[in-house]
Coordinates of N, CA and C in Angstrom, one line a residue:
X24 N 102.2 103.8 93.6 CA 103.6 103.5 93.7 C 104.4 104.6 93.1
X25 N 105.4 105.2 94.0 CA 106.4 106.1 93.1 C 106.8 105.8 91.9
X26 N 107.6 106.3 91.1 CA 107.9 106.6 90.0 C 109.7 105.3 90.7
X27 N 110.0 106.4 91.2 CA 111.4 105.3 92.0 C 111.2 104.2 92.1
X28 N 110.1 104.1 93.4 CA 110.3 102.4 93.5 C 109.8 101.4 92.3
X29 N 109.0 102.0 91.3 CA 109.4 101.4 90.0 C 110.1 101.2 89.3
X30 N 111.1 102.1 89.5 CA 112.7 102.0 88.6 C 113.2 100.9 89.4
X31 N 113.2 101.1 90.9 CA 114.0 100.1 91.5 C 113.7 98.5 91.2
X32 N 112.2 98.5 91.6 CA 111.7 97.1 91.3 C 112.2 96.4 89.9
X33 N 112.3 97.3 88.8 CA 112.8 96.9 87.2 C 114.0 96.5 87.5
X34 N 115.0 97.5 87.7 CA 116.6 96.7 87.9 C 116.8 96.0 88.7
X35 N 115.9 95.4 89.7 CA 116.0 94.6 91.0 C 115.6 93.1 90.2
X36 N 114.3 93.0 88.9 CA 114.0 91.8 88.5 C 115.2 92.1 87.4
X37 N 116.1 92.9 86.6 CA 116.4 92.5 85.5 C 118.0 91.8 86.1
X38 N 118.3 92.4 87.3 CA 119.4 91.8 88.4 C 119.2 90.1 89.0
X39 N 118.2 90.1 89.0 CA 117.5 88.8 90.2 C 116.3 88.3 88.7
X40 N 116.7 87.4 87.8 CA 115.3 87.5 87.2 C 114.5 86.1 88.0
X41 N 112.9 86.7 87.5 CA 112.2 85.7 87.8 C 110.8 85.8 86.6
X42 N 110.9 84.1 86.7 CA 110.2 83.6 85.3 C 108.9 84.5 84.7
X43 N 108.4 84.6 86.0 CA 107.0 85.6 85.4 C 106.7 86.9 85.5
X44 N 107.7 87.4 85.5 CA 108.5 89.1 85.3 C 109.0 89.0 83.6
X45 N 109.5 87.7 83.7 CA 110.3 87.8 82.4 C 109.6 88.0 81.2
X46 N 108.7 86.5 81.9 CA 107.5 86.8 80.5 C 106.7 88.0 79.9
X47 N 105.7 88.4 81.4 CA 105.8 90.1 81.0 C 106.7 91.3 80.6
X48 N 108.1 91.1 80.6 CA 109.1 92.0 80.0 C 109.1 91.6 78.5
X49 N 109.3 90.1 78.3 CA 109.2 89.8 76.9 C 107.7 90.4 76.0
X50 N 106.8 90.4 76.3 CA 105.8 90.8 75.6 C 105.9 92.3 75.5
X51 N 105.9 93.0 76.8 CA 106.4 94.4 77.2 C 107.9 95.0 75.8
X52 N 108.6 94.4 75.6 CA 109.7 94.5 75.1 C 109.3 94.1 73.3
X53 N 108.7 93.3 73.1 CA 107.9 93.2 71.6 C 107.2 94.4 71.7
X54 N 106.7 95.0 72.0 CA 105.7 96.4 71.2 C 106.6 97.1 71.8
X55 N 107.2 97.3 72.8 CA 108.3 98.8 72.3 C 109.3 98.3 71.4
X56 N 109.7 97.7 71.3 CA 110.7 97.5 69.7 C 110.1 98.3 68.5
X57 N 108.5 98.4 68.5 CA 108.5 98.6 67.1 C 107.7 100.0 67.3
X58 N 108.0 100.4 68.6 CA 107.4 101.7 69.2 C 108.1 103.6 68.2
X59 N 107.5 104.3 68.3 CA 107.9 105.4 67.8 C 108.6 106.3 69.2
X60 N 108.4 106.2 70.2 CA 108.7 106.6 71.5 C 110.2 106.2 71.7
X61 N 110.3 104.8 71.2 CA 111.4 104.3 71.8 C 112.8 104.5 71.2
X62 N 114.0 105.0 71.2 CA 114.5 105.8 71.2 C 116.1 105.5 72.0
X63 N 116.8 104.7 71.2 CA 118.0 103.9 71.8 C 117.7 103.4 73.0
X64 N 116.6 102.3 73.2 CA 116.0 101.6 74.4 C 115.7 102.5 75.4
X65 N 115.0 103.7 75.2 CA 114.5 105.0 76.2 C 113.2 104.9 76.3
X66 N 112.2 105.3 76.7 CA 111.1 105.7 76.6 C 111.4 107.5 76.4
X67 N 111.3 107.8 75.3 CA 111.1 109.3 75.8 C 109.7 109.9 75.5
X68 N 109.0 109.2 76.3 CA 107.6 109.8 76.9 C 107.7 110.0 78.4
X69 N 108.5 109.0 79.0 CA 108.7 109.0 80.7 C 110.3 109.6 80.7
X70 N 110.7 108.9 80.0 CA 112.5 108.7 80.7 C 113.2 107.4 81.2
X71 N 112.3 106.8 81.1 CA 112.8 105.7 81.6 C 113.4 104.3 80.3
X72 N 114.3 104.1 81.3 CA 115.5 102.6 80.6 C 114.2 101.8 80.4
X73 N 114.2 100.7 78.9 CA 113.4 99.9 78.8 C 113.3 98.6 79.2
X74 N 114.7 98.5 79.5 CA 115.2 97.3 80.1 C 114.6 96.9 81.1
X75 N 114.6 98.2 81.9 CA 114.2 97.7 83.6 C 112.7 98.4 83.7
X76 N 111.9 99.5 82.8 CA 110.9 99.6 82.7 C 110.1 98.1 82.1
X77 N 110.3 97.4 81.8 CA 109.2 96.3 80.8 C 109.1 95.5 82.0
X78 N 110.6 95.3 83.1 CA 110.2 94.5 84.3 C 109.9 94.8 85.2
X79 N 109.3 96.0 85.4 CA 108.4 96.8 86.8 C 107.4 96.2 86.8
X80 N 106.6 95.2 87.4 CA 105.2 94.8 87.1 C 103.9 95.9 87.5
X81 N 104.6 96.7 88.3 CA 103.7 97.9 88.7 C 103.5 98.9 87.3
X82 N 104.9 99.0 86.3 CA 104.7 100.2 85.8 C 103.8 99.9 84.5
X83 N 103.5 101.3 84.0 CA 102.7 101.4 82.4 C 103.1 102.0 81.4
X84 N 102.6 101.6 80.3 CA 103.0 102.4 79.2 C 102.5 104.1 79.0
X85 N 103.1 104.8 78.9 CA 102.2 106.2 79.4 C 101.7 106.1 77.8
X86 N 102.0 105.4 76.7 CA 100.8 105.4 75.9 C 99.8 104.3 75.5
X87 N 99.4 103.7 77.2 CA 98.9 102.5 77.0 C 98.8 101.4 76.2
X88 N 99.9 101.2 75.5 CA 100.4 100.2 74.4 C 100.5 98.5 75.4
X89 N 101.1 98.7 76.5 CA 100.2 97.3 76.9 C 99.4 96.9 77.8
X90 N 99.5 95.4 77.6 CA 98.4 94.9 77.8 C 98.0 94.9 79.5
X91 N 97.1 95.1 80.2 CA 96.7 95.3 81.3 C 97.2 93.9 82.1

C-alpha cells in the first residue's frame, strides 16, 4: 500500500470513526506519547500527523514500536 493511501485511510477513520480503528489508534497513540520521535504530534521519522497515522490499519511504526 502507498504511503498516500495510508494517509488517506487515517483521516478517512479519524473523519468517519469506527470502533476497532479506534482501539488500535488508542494503543497506537499510548507509545507514541511517550516516544522520542514524536515531536508536536509528528512522526519525524516518516512525516506523518499522528492523529491519522495511529488510524491507518495498514500503516507501521518505522521504529517498530507497535504491536503487530
Amino acid at each position: 500500500m502507498s504511503k498516500f493511501k495510508e494517509i488517506i485511510d487515517g483521516w478517512k477513520y479519524t473523519i468517519f470513526p469506527n470502533e476497532t480503528v479506534e482501539d488500535m489508534a488508542i494503543k497506537r497513540a499510548e507509545i507514541c506519547a511517550s516516544c522520542e520521535h514524536n515531536v508536536n504530534n509528528k512522526c519525524n521519522q516518516c512525516g506523518c500527523f499522528l492523529v491519522a497515522k495511529t488510524r491507518s490499519p495498514k500503516s507501521t511504526c518505522p521504529k517498530n514500536k507497535w504491536p503487530k
